[in-house]
mmCIF file of C-alpha atoms and ligand atoms in Angstrom:
data_model
loop_
_atom_site.group_PDB
_atom_site.id
_atom_site.type_symbol
_atom_site.label_atom_id
_atom_site.label_comp_id
_atom_site.label_asym_id
_atom_site.label_seq_id
_atom_site.Cartn_x
_atom_site.Cartn_y
_atom_site.Cartn_z
ATOM 1 C CA MET A 1123 -0.070 -0.070 0.003
ATOM 2 C CA THR A 1124 1.911 3.620 -0.663
ATOM 3 C CA ASP A 1125 1.843 6.136 1.937
ATOM 4 C CA ALA A 1126 -1.271 8.108 0.130
ATOM 5 C CA ALA A 1127 -3.695 5.358 0.508
ATOM 6 C CA ARG A 1128 -2.455 4.781 3.921
ATOM 7 C CA ALA A 1129 -3.095 8.240 5.084
ATOM 8 C CA ARG A 1130 -6.397 8.288 2.671
ATOM 9 C CA ARG A 1131 -7.446 4.996 4.573
ATOM 10 C CA ALA A 1132 -6.605 6.486 8.310
ATOM 11 C CA LEU A 1133 -9.015 9.832 7.729
ATOM 12 C CA THR A 1134 -11.519 7.790 7.236
ATOM 13 C CA VAL A 1135 -11.436 5.940 9.584
ATOM 14 C CA LEU A 1136 -11.056 8.756 11.197
ATOM 15 C CA HIS A 1137 -13.777 10.432 9.851
ATOM 16 C CA ARG A 1138 -15.940 7.871 10.625
ATOM 17 C CA GLU A 1139 -15.674 8.505 14.538
ATOM 18 C CA LEU A 1140 -15.905 12.473 14.054
ATOM 19 C CA SER A 1141 -19.508 11.413 12.492
ATOM 20 C CA ALA A 1142 -20.252 9.411 15.538
ATOM 21 C CA CYS A 1143 -18.817 12.288 17.797
ATOM 22 C CA THR A 1144 -21.097 13.739 20.249
ATOM 23 C CA ALA A 1145 -19.331 15.054 22.664
ATOM 24 C CA CYS A 1146 -20.559 18.654 22.901
ATOM 25 C CA PRO A 1147 -23.921 18.783 23.733
ATOM 26 C CA ALA A 1148 -24.431 22.728 22.978
ATOM 27 C CA MET A 1149 -23.664 22.079 19.214
ATOM 28 C CA ILE A 1150 -26.060 21.184 16.960
ATOM 29 C CA GLY A 1151 -24.712 18.589 14.632
ATOM 30 C CA PRO A 1152 -24.527 16.216 12.408
ATOM 31 C CA VAL A 1153 -20.991 16.725 12.617
ATOM 32 C CA VAL A 1154 -19.328 18.375 9.239
ATOM 33 C CA HIS A 1155 -16.363 17.121 7.431
ATOM 34 C CA GLY A 1156 -14.993 16.747 4.035
ATOM 35 C CA PRO A 1157 -13.604 13.970 1.308
ATOM 36 C CA PRO A 1158 -10.017 12.220 2.795
ATOM 37 C CA VAL A 1159 -8.219 14.586 0.449
ATOM 38 C CA VAL A 1160 -4.143 13.670 1.146
ATOM 39 C CA SER A 1161 -3.189 16.929 0.455
ATOM 40 C CA ARG A 1162 0.395 18.624 2.623
ATOM 41 C CA VAL A 1163 -1.718 21.745 2.645
ATOM 42 C CA MET A 1164 -4.877 22.296 5.090
ATOM 43 C CA LEU A 1165 -7.181 24.918 5.226
ATOM 44 C CA VAL A 1166 -8.889 25.541 8.858
ATOM 45 C CA GLY A 1167 -12.551 27.208 8.868
ATOM 46 C CA GLN A 1168 -14.319 28.205 12.255
ATOM 47 C CA ALA A 1169 -17.061 25.678 12.020
ATOM 48 C CA PRO A 1170 -20.297 24.716 9.889
ATOM 49 C CA GLY A 1171 -22.657 27.500 9.864
ATOM 50 C CA PRO A 1172 -26.775 25.830 9.931
ATOM 51 C CA ARG A 1173 -26.751 25.071 5.903
ATOM 52 C CA GLU A 1174 -23.675 22.749 5.729
ATOM 53 C CA GLY A 1175 -25.165 19.763 7.906
ATOM 54 C CA ALA A 1176 -27.721 19.239 5.600
ATOM 55 C CA ILE A 1177 -25.885 19.778 2.062
ATOM 56 C CA GLY A 1178 -23.042 17.862 4.267
ATOM 57 C CA HIS A 1179 -19.408 19.570 3.471
ATOM 58 C CA PRO A 1180 -17.869 22.734 4.510
ATOM 59 C CA PHE A 1181 -18.090 25.992 2.947
ATOM 60 C CA ALA A 1182 -21.460 25.024 1.574
ATOM 61 C CA TRP A 1183 -22.748 28.165 1.499
ATOM 62 C CA THR A 1184 -22.933 32.071 1.239
ATOM 63 C CA ALA A 1185 -19.220 32.239 2.832
ATOM 64 C CA GLY A 1186 -18.114 29.359 1.389
ATOM 65 C CA LYS A 1187 -19.738 30.731 -2.579
ATOM 66 C CA THR A 1188 -16.534 34.274 -1.327
ATOM 67 C CA LEU A 1189 -13.890 31.932 -0.324
ATOM 68 C CA PHE A 1190 -14.134 29.387 -3.458
ATOM 69 C CA ARG A 1191 -14.462 33.075 -5.903
ATOM 70 C CA TRP A 1192 -10.693 34.131 -3.400
ATOM 71 C CA PHE A 1193 -9.435 31.116 -4.963
ATOM 72 C CA ASP A 1194 -10.590 30.918 -8.478
ATOM 73 C CA GLU A 1195 -9.701 34.614 -9.047
ATOM 74 C CA ALA A 1196 -6.208 34.411 -6.919
ATOM 75 C CA LEU A 1197 -5.251 31.039 -8.233
ATOM 76 C CA GLY A 1198 -6.890 30.048 -11.074
ATOM 77 C CA VAL A 1199 -8.721 27.137 -9.310
ATOM 78 C CA PRO A 1200 -12.651 26.199 -9.740
ATOM 79 C CA GLU A 1201 -14.057 24.938 -6.113
ATOM 80 C CA ALA A 1202 -14.645 20.929 -7.304
ATOM 81 C CA THR A 1203 -10.722 21.105 -7.889
ATOM 82 C CA PHE A 1204 -9.391 22.420 -4.761
ATOM 83 C CA ARG A 1205 -12.064 20.765 -2.917
ATOM 84 C CA GLU A 1206 -10.106 17.607 -4.828
ATOM 85 C CA ARG A 1207 -6.686 19.180 -3.850
ATOM 86 C CA VAL A 1208 -6.738 21.061 -0.818
ATOM 87 C CA TYR A 1209 -7.827 19.115 2.798
ATOM 88 C CA ILE A 1210 -11.025 20.997 4.579
ATOM 89 C CA ALA A 1211 -10.349 21.227 8.088
ATOM 90 C CA ALA A 1212 -12.047 23.538 10.744
ATOM 91 C CA VAL A 1213 -11.466 24.163 14.962
ATOM 92 C CA ALA A 1214 -15.082 22.352 14.986
ATOM 93 C CA ARG A 1215 -16.815 20.462 13.389
ATOM 94 C CA CYS A 1216 -20.097 21.232 14.435
ATOM 95 C CA PHE A 1217 -22.716 24.180 14.072
ATOM 96 C CA PRO A 1218 -22.766 25.871 17.050
ATOM 97 C CA GLY A 1219 -25.667 27.180 17.023
ATOM 98 C CA LYS A 1220 -26.826 30.919 16.928
ATOM 99 C CA ALA A 1221 -25.446 33.626 19.400
ATOM 100 C CA SER A 1222 -27.670 36.141 21.387
ATOM 101 C CA GLY A 1223 -26.693 39.169 19.349
ATOM 102 C CA GLY A 1224 -27.250 37.109 15.664
ATOM 103 C CA GLY A 1225 -25.020 35.533 14.001
ATOM 104 C CA ASP A 1226 -23.427 32.112 14.633
ATOM 105 C CA ARG A 1227 -21.543 30.940 18.218
ATOM 106 C CA LYS A 1228 -18.364 31.163 18.222
ATOM 107 C CA PRO A 1229 -17.151 27.698 19.530
ATOM 108 C CA ASP A 1230 -16.401 27.763 23.147
ATOM 109 C CA ALA A 1231 -12.697 26.712 24.587
ATOM 110 C CA GLY A 1232 -14.340 23.590 25.846
ATOM 111 C CA GLU A 1233 -15.358 22.837 22.523
ATOM 112 C CA ILE A 1234 -12.045 23.995 20.672
ATOM 113 C CA SER A 1235 -9.934 21.792 23.380
ATOM 114 C CA ARG A 1236 -12.180 18.648 22.121
ATOM 115 C CA CYS A 1237 -11.965 18.739 18.090
ATOM 116 C CA ARG A 1238 -8.911 20.032 18.512
ATOM 117 C CA THR A 1239 -8.018 15.846 19.413
ATOM 118 C CA TYR A 1240 -9.215 15.068 15.222
ATOM 119 C CA LEU A 1241 -7.046 18.082 14.258
ATOM 120 C CA GLU A 1242 -4.367 16.591 16.523
ATOM 121 C CA ARG A 1243 -5.092 13.612 14.628
ATOM 122 C CA GLU A 1244 -5.269 15.230 11.091
ATOM 123 C CA VAL A 1245 -1.881 17.232 11.195
ATOM 124 C CA ALA A 1246 -0.208 13.615 12.385
ATOM 125 C CA ILE A 1247 -1.894 11.944 8.952
ATOM 126 C CA LEU A 1248 -1.370 14.785 6.508
ATOM 127 C CA ALA A 1249 2.241 16.176 8.082
ATOM 128 C CA PRO A 1250 0.584 19.350 6.159
ATOM 129 C CA ASP A 1251 3.062 22.499 5.021
ATOM 130 C CA LEU A 1252 1.038 24.956 4.848
ATOM 131 C CA VAL A 1253 -2.159 25.642 6.201
ATOM 132 C CA LEU A 1254 -4.731 28.314 5.384
ATOM 133 C CA ALA A 1255 -6.375 29.660 8.051
ATOM 134 C CA VAL A 1256 -9.900 31.420 7.838
ATOM 135 C CA GLY A 1257 -10.976 33.764 10.096
ATOM 136 C CA GLN A 1258 -10.371 35.058 13.339
ATOM 137 C CA LEU A 1259 -11.231 32.012 15.339
ATOM 138 C CA ALA A 1260 -8.533 30.070 13.366
ATOM 139 C CA ILE A 1261 -5.823 32.308 12.507
ATOM 140 C CA GLY A 1262 -5.758 32.355 16.706
ATOM 141 C CA GLU A 1263 -5.651 28.606 16.632
ATOM 142 C CA VAL A 1264 -3.265 27.723 13.785
ATOM 143 C CA THR A 1265 -0.971 30.497 15.118
ATOM 144 C CA GLY A 1266 -1.740 31.569 18.260
ATOM 145 C CA GLN A 1267 -1.829 34.615 17.469
ATOM 146 C CA LYS A 1268 -4.909 36.933 18.416
ATOM 147 C CA GLY A 1269 -5.019 40.283 17.069
ATOM 148 C CA LYS A 1270 -6.166 42.356 14.221
ATOM 149 C CA LEU A 1271 -6.407 41.473 11.370
ATOM 150 C CA ASP A 1272 -4.497 44.025 9.433
ATOM 151 C CA ALA A 1273 -1.803 42.353 11.250
ATOM 152 C CA LEU A 1274 -1.755 39.242 10.823
ATOM 153 C CA VAL A 1275 -3.172 38.801 6.884
ATOM 154 C CA GLY A 1276 -0.732 39.286 4.198
ATOM 155 C CA ARG A 1277 2.350 37.729 5.456
ATOM 156 C CA GLN A 1278 3.473 34.111 5.971
ATOM 157 C CA HIS A 1279 3.744 33.059 9.496
ATOM 158 C CA ARG A 1280 6.522 30.318 10.794
ATOM 159 C CA VAL A 1281 4.973 28.591 13.568
ATOM 160 C CA THR A 1282 4.760 24.749 14.636
ATOM 161 C CA TRP A 1283 1.177 23.524 15.215
ATOM 162 C CA LEU A 1284 0.226 20.475 16.664
ATOM 163 C CA GLY A 1285 3.343 19.206 17.063
ATOM 164 C CA ARG A 1286 4.413 19.968 13.346
ATOM 165 C CA ASP A 1287 6.108 23.432 11.514
ATOM 166 C CA VAL A 1288 3.850 24.639 9.063
ATOM 167 C CA ASP A 1289 3.959 27.729 6.727
ATOM 168 C CA VAL A 1290 0.745 29.761 7.866
ATOM 169 C CA VAL A 1291 -1.766 31.875 5.315
ATOM 170 C CA ALA A 1292 -4.171 33.604 7.542
ATOM 171 C CA LEU A 1293 -7.367 34.693 5.608
ATOM 172 C CA PRO A 1294 -10.479 36.777 6.246
ATOM 173 C CA HIS A 1295 -13.388 34.831 7.154
ATOM 174 C CA PRO A 1296 -15.784 35.350 3.903
ATOM 175 C CA SER A 1297 -18.729 35.589 5.652
ATOM 176 C CA GLY A 1298 -20.883 39.278 5.175
ATOM 177 C CA ALA A 1299 -20.396 39.790 8.690
ATOM 178 C CA SER A 1300 -17.221 41.843 8.706
ATOM 179 C CA PRO A 1301 -16.980 43.933 5.615
ATOM 180 C CA TRP A 1302 -13.226 43.887 6.647
ATOM 181 C CA HIS A 1303 -12.279 42.089 3.228
ATOM 182 C CA LYS A 1304 -14.515 44.171 1.121
ATOM 183 C CA LEU A 1305 -12.358 47.639 2.770
ATOM 184 C CA GLU A 1306 -8.961 48.680 2.776
ATOM 185 C CA PRO A 1307 -6.290 47.766 3.829
ATOM 186 C CA GLY A 1308 -8.199 44.487 3.604
ATOM 187 C CA LYS A 1309 -9.438 44.196 0.127
ATOM 188 C CA THR A 1310 -4.953 44.811 -0.246
ATOM 189 C CA LEU A 1311 -4.472 42.815 2.455
ATOM 190 C CA LEU A 1312 -6.764 39.682 1.534
ATOM 191 C CA ARG A 1313 -4.875 39.971 -2.479
ATOM 192 C CA GLN A 1314 -0.952 39.680 -0.570
ATOM 193 C CA ALA A 1315 -1.989 36.691 0.866
ATOM 194 C CA LEU A 1316 -4.048 34.800 -1.590
ATOM 195 C CA ALA A 1317 -0.774 35.808 -3.733
ATOM 196 C CA LEU A 1318 1.052 33.646 -1.061
ATOM 197 C CA ALA A 1319 -1.425 30.944 -0.749
ATOM 198 C CA GLU A 1320 -0.386 30.571 -4.943
ATOM 199 C CA ALA A 1321 3.089 30.955 -4.519
ATOM 200 C CA HIS A 1322 3.527 28.903 -2.326
ATOM 201 C CA PRO A 1323 5.175 25.529 -3.147
ATOM 202 C CA ALA A 1324 3.012 23.482 -1.356
ATOM 203 C CA MET A 1325 -0.021 24.858 -2.949
ATOM 204 C CA ARG A 1326 1.497 24.249 -6.398
ATOM 205 C CA ALA A 1327 2.616 20.996 -5.574
ATOM 206 C CA ALA A 1328 -1.095 20.611 -4.766
ATOM 207 C CA LEU A 1329 -3.036 22.349 -7.722
ATOM 208 C CA ALA A 1330 -0.026 20.274 -10.426
HETATM 209 S S1 SF4 B 1840 -17.982 19.671 17.663
HETATM 210 FE FE1 SF4 B 1840 -16.403 18.583 17.485
HETATM 211 S S2 SF4 B 1840 -15.613 17.691 19.809
HETATM 212 FE FE2 SF4 B 1840 -17.705 18.695 19.571
HETATM 213 S S3 SF4 B 1840 -19.352 17.284 19.300
HETATM 214 FE FE3 SF4 B 1840 -18.658 18.411 17.011
HETATM 215 S S4 SF4 B 1840 -17.539 16.681 16.680
HETATM 216 FE FE4 SF4 B 1840 -16.683 16.233 18.045
#
């Protein structure tokens, strides 16, 4: 069996466990995950929204449309190809429900910690070289840095994440909740971030 076949099988086993997970009482199932794509590039989002559970894959609604449009425009890769070549994960794999003030609730520390066990296993299986962290929660989870997007987006970070040395390109969350990426300096920083992703050898290899 090849290494890729072994990794695919390990991801399939992990996905079976993930799909049966009910560790977080406040989370709303079903668990959402993508296919067992063997890739050195991982994308880490925040958590699925209310529609993804029924559709059955991450970034399946409006935020996903924006995200895949960014990749199509900057990397020249359509959504279907991106999904086949990049492993899509998230800080939490269940819909957290709505926040009292509107918008989706952010996963809490306990939920993030419980769901991190799956990320740890995915990183061990895939040994990624590049991580695309989407949104402030995911950027904080992967880089350990919290702060304004102005300081985090548009440059490449080098971190040790879950035991693996990785390059990280931070991206804003594509949901309509924040206009950051539509205004300056967000527009320019997003363009710079996507150019870094496009030029990264791991991304080039994944899309070749
Ligand atoms: S968020 Fe993660 S750890 Fe919590 S129930 Fe869903 S899959 Fe399990």
